[in-house]
Each structure stands twice: as structure tokens, then as C-alpha cells.
Short mmCIF file of C-alpha atoms in Angstrom, two decimals:
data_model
loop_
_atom_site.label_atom_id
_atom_site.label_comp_id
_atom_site.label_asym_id
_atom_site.label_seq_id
_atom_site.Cartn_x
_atom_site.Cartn_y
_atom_site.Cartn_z
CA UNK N 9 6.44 -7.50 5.40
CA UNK N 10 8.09 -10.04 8.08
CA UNK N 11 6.46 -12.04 10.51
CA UNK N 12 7.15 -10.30 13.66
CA UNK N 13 6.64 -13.46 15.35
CA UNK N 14 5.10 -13.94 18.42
CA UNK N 15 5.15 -10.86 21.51
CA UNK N 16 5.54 -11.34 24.73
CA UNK N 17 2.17 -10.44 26.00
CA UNK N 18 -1.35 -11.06 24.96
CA UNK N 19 -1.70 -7.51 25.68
CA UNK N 20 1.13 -6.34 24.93
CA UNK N 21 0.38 -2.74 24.12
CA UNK N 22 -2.77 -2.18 26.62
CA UNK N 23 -5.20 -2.64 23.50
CA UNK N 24 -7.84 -5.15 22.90
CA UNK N 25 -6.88 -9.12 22.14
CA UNK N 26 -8.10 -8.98 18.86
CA UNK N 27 -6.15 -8.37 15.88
CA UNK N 28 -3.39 -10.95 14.99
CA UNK N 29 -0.26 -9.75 13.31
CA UNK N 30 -1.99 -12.43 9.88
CA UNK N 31 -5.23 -10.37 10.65
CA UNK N 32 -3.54 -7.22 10.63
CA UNK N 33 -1.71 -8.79 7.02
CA UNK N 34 -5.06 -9.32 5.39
CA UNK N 35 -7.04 -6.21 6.12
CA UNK N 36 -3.57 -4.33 4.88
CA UNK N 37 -3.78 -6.23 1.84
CA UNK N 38 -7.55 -5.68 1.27
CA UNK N 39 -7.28 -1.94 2.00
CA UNK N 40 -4.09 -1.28 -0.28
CA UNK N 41 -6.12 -2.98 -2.99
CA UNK N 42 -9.13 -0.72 -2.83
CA UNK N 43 -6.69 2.38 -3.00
CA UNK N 44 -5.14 1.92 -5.82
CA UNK N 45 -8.31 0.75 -7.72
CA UNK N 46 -9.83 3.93 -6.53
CA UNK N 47 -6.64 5.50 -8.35
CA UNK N 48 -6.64 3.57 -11.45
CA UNK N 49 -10.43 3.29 -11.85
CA UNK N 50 -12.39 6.72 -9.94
CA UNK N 51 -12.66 9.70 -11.15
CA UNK N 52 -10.27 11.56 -9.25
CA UNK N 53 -11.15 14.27 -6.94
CA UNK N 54 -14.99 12.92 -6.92
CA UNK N 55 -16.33 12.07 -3.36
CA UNK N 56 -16.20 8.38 -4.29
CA UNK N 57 -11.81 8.65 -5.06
CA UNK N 58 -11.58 10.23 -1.66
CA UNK N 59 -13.77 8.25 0.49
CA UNK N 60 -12.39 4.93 -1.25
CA UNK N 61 -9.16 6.59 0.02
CA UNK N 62 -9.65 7.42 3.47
CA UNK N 63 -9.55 3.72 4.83
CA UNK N 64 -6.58 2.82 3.12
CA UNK N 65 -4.45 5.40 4.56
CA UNK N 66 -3.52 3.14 7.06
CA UNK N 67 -1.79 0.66 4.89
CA UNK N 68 1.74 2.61 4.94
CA UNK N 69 1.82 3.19 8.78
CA UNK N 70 0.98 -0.57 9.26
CA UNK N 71 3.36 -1.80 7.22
CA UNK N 72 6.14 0.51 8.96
CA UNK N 73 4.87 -0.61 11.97
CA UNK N 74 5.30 -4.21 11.06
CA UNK N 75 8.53 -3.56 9.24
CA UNK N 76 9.83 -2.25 12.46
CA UNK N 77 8.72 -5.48 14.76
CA UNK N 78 10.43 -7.47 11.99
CA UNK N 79 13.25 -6.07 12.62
CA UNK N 80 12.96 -7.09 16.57
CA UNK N 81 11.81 -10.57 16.19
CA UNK N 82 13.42 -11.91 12.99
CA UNK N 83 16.23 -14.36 13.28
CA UNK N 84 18.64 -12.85 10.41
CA UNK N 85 18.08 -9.49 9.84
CA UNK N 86 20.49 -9.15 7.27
CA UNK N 87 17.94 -12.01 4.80
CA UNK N 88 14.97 -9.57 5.97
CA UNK N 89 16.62 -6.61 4.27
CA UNK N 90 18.04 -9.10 1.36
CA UNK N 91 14.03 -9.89 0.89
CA UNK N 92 12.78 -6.79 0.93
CA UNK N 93 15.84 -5.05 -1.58
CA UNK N 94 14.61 -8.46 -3.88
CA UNK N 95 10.71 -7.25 -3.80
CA UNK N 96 12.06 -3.38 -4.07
CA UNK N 97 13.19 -4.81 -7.22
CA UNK N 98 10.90 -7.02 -8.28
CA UNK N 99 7.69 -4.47 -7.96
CA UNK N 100 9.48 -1.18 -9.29
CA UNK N 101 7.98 -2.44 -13.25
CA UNK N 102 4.75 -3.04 -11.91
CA UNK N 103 4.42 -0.08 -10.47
CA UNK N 104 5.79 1.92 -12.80
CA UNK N 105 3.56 0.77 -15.22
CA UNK N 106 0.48 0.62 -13.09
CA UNK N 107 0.74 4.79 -12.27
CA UNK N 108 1.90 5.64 -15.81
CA UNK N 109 5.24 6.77 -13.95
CA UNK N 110 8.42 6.15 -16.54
CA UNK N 111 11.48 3.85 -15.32
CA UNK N 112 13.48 6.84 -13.29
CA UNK N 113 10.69 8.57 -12.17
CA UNK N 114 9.46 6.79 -9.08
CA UNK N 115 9.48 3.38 -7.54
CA UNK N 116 7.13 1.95 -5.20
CA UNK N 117 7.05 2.42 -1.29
CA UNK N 118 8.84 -1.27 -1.28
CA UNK N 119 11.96 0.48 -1.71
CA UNK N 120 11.16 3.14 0.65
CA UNK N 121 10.52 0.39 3.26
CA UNK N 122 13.96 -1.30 2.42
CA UNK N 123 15.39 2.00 3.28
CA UNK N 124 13.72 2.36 6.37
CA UNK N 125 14.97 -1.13 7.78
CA UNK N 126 18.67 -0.05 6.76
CA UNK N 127 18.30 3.39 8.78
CA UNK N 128 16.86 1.12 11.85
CA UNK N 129 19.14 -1.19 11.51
CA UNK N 130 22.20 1.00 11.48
CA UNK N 131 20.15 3.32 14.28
CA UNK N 132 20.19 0.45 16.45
CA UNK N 133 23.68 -1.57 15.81
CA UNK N 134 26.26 -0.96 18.75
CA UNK N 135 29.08 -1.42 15.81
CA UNK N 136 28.26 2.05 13.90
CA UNK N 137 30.01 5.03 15.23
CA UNK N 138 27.11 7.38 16.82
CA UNK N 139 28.28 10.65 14.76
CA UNK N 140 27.89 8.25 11.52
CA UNK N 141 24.52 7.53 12.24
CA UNK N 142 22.09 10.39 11.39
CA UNK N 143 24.58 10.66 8.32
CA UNK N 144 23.08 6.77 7.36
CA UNK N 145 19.24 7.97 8.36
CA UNK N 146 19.70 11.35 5.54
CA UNK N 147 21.19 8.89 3.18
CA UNK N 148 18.43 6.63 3.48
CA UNK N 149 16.12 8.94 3.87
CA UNK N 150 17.33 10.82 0.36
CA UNK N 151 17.51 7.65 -1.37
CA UNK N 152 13.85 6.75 -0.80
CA UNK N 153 12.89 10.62 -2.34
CA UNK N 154 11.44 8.75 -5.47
CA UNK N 155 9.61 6.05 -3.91
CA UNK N 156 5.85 5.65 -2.56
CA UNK N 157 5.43 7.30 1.08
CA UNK N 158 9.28 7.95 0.47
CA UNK N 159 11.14 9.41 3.34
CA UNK N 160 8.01 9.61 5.60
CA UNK N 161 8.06 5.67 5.45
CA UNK N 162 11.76 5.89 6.27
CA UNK N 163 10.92 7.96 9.25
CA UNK N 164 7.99 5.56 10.78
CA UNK N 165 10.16 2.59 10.44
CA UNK N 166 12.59 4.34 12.77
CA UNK N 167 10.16 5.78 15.29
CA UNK N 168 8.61 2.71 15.42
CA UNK N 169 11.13 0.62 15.90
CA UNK N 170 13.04 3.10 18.14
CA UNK N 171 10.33 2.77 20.82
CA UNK N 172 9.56 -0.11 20.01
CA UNK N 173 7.79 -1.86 23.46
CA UNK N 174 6.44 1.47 23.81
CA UNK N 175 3.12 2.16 21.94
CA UNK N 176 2.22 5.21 23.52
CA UNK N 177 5.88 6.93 22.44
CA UNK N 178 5.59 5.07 19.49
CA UNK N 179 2.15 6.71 18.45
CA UNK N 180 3.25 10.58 19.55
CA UNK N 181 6.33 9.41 17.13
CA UNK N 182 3.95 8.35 14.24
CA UNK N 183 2.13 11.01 14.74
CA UNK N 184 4.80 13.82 14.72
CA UNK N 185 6.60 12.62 11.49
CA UNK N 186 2.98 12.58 9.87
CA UNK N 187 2.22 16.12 10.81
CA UNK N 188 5.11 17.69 9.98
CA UNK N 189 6.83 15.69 7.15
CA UNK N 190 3.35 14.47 5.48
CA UNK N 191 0.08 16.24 6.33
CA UNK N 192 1.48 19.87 6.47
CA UNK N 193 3.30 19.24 2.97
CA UNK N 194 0.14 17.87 1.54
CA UNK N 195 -1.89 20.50 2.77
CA UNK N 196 0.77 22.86 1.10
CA UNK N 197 0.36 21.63 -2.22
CA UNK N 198 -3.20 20.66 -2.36
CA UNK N 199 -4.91 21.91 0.40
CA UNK N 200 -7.59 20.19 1.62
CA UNK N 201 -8.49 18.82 -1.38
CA UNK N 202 -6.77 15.75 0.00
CA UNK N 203 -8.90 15.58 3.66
CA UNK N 204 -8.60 11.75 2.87
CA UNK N 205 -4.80 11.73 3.66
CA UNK N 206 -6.41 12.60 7.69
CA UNK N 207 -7.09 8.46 7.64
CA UNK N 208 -3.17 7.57 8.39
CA UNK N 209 -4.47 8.39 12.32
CA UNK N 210 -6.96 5.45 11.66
CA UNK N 211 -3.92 3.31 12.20
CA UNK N 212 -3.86 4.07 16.07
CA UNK N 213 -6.82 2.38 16.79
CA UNK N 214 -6.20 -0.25 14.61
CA UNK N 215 -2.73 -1.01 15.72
CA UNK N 216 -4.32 -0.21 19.22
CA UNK N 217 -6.15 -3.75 18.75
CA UNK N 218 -2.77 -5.82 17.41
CA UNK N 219 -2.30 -8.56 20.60
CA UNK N 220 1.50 -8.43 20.17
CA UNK N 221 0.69 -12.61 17.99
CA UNK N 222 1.52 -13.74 14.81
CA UNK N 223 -1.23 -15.70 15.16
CA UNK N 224 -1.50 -19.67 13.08
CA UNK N 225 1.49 -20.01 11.28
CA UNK N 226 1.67 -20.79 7.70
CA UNK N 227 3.79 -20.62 4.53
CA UNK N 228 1.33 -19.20 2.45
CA UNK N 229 0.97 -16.13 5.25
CA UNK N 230 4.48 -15.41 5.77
CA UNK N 231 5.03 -14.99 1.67
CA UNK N 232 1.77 -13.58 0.82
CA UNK N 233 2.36 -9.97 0.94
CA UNK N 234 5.83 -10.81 -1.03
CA UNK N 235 3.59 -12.36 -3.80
CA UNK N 236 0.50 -10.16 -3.49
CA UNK N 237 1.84 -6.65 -4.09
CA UNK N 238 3.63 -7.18 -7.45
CA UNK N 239 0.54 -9.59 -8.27
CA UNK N 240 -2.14 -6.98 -7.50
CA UNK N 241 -0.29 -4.37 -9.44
CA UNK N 242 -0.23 -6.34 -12.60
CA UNK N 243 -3.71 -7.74 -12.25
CA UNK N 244 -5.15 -3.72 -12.12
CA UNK N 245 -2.43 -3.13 -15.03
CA UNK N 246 -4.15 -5.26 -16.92
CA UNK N 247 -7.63 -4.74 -15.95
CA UNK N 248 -7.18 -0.88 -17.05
CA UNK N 249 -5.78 -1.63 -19.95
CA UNK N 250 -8.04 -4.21 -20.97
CA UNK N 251 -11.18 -2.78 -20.16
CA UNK N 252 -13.13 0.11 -20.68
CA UNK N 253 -14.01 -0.14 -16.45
CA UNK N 254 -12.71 3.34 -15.75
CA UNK N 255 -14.48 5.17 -18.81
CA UNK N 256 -17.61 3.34 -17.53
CA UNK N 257 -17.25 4.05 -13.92
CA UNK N 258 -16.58 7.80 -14.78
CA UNK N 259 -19.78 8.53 -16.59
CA UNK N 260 -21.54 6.62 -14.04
CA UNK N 261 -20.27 8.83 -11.09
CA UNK N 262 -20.22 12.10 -13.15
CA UNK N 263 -22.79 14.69 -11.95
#
């Protein structure tokens, strides 16, 4: 996830001066963390899986959202692709692993992300041919099938970045592609068994309160969610198959 760097306006989408884009990094980080221990560790379909759930809904539209004003404010966009194809790479074991999913089978929504900033980036570049261009936004949507959030993520990237300067367009975007390509599909297969999958709307509000800033700069920031998603998915690897935690918490949340 870039730094978007810094907006032009305090204010910059009518919100509240609160959240920093680093802010907005760490509560991502937190959040995505708590979701998939609530996969690996809760029993699932209890009241405890789903509520753990709700919350971090948000993680995937924030990260599009921030994968989109990358693609604005970063100074070679061709690296920020480069860097995300390298942690596409770099995180498909882990997660593989981590869900029990086997090599082919899925990858994680870092690639789906990487495919989202090549259908932007093609979207938006003056030296595509126009009729080429929804053929490059199926392709990339089709090649993110397998991944986390897979074409859905492909599909916020572009809304977002699309309107990007305009939140309001931006949000009726976000919220169209999660109707129709996400919420009415899960509803299909599970129906509302998964009420938790509501919580991507949380992300208005939240991205309501972003003040357009990067806020202090730092190293350690600007690589952290580079480091922390592969990291985090090993560490819960291991945890799970080290400890007896999910046997435990199972009997202690069963009726």
C-alpha cells in the first residue's frame, strides 16, 4: 500500500481533519489482523466469527482506496506496480498455507490489488488505444478470479481512482461495485448467514474522516504494510499450528 503522499487540502473531501493516511495504515493493519484470527481461531458461523468480522470489512475498500491515491501521487508508477507484483509474490505461500488453500487454488488479495493498479493504470494512460481498454480491465479483472476480494478489488481500484478528487462519485462507485458484484453474490450463496460482509459500508465514514495527509513521514511507515502482511500470516500459521488455541477457544464459545 503506497504512500499517497500529501493532498492538497486539509479537507480535502468535506470530512473531518482527523485521520492521516499512517492512521488510516494502522487501524487497516489492526483490523485485517483480527479477521483472519477470527478465521483461523473462531468457531465459524458463531456470533463471535461474525461480529469479529464485521469491523474488518473495511480493510479491502481502504486499501483500494489507498491503492488508487498511490497511483495519483507516486513519483514512478511503474516501481509501485513492480512492488506490489514483488509482495503478490512474496505473500501467495503464506497465504496459502495460512487458509489451508493448495498452491493453484487461490492467492491472496495482494495480487488482486496488483491487478487493479494495472487496469487503472492502463484506464488512465493517454498512450492505450480507448477500444483496447475495457479489453485490459476483463483481463485484469479475470486474472485476479483466484485471489482474495478478486475482481471486486480490481473494480474499487478503478472507481476509485477514476473519480478520484471526487469522494462523493467515488463512494456511489464503491458502493455500486459492492452491491452488485459482492453483496448480491454473497447473499446468493450464503444468504444472510454472512450479515457481517454489510461492514465494507463502514469504510465511508471512515474514509469520510481521511484529511487528504500522509501525515509524519517515516521509513518504517511507508514499508510496514509490505512487511506486515506476509509477517502476520506466518505468525497465525504458526500460532495454529503450534497451539491447541482454536480447540480451546471452540469449547469455550460452544453453547
Amino acid at each position: 500500500m503506497s504512500d499517497p503522499g500529501l493532498a492538497s487540502g486539509v479537507m480535502r473531501h468535506g470530512g473531518y481533519d482527523f485521520f492521516t493516511a499512517n492512521r488510516l495504515k494502522i487501524i487497516v493493519m489492526a483490523l485485517m489482523f483480527l479477521d483472519h484470527f477470527a478465521v483461523l481461531f473462531l468457531p465459524n458461523g458463531s456470533l463471535e466469527w461474525s461480529l469479529s468480522r464485521l469491523a474488518p470489512r473495511v480493510v479491502a475498500p481502504v486499501i483500494c482506496f489507498f491503492i488508487a491515491e498511490g497511483y495519483c501521487y507516486t513519483s514512478n508508477r511503474k516501481k509501485y506496480i513492480f512492488r506490489l507484483f514483488i509482495l503478490a509474490l512474496v505473500s501467495h505461500y503464506p497465504f496459502n498455507i495460512t487458509f489451508g488453500y493448495t498452491f493453484f487454488q487461490a492467492t491472496s488479495v495482494i495480487w488482486a490489488l496488483t491487478m487493479g493498479l494495472v487496469a487503472l493504470t492502463a484506464l488512465k494512460s493517454e498512450k492505450i488505444h480507448i477500444v483496447l481498454k475495457p479489453v485490459i480491465l476483463a483481463v485484469c479483472c479475470a486474472a485476479a478470479y483466484t485471489a482474495n476480494w478478486n475482481f471486486v478489488a480490481v473494480l474499487w481500484i478503478v472507481a476509485f481512482g477514476l473519480f478520484h478528487g471526487n469522494f462523493k462519485r467515488q463512494m456511489l462507485a464503491f458502493c455500486a461495485v459492492g452491491i452488485v458484484f459482492h453483496l448480491a453474490l454473497v447473499y446468493h450463496r450464503f444468504a444472510f448467514s454472512h450479515w457481517f460482509q454489510l461492514g465494507i459500508f463502514l469504510a465511508i465514514p471512515l474514509l469520510a474522516m481521511y484529511n487528504g495527509r500522509l501525515g509524519k513521514k517515516s521509513k518504517i511507515m511507508a514499508y510496514s504494510f509490505y512487511v506486515f502482511y506476509p509477517a502476520h500470516l506466518l505468525f497465525l500459521h504458526f500460532l495454529n499450528l503450534g497451539t491447541p488455541l482454536a480447540a480451546a477457544l471452540e469449547r469455550l464459545l460452544s453453547p
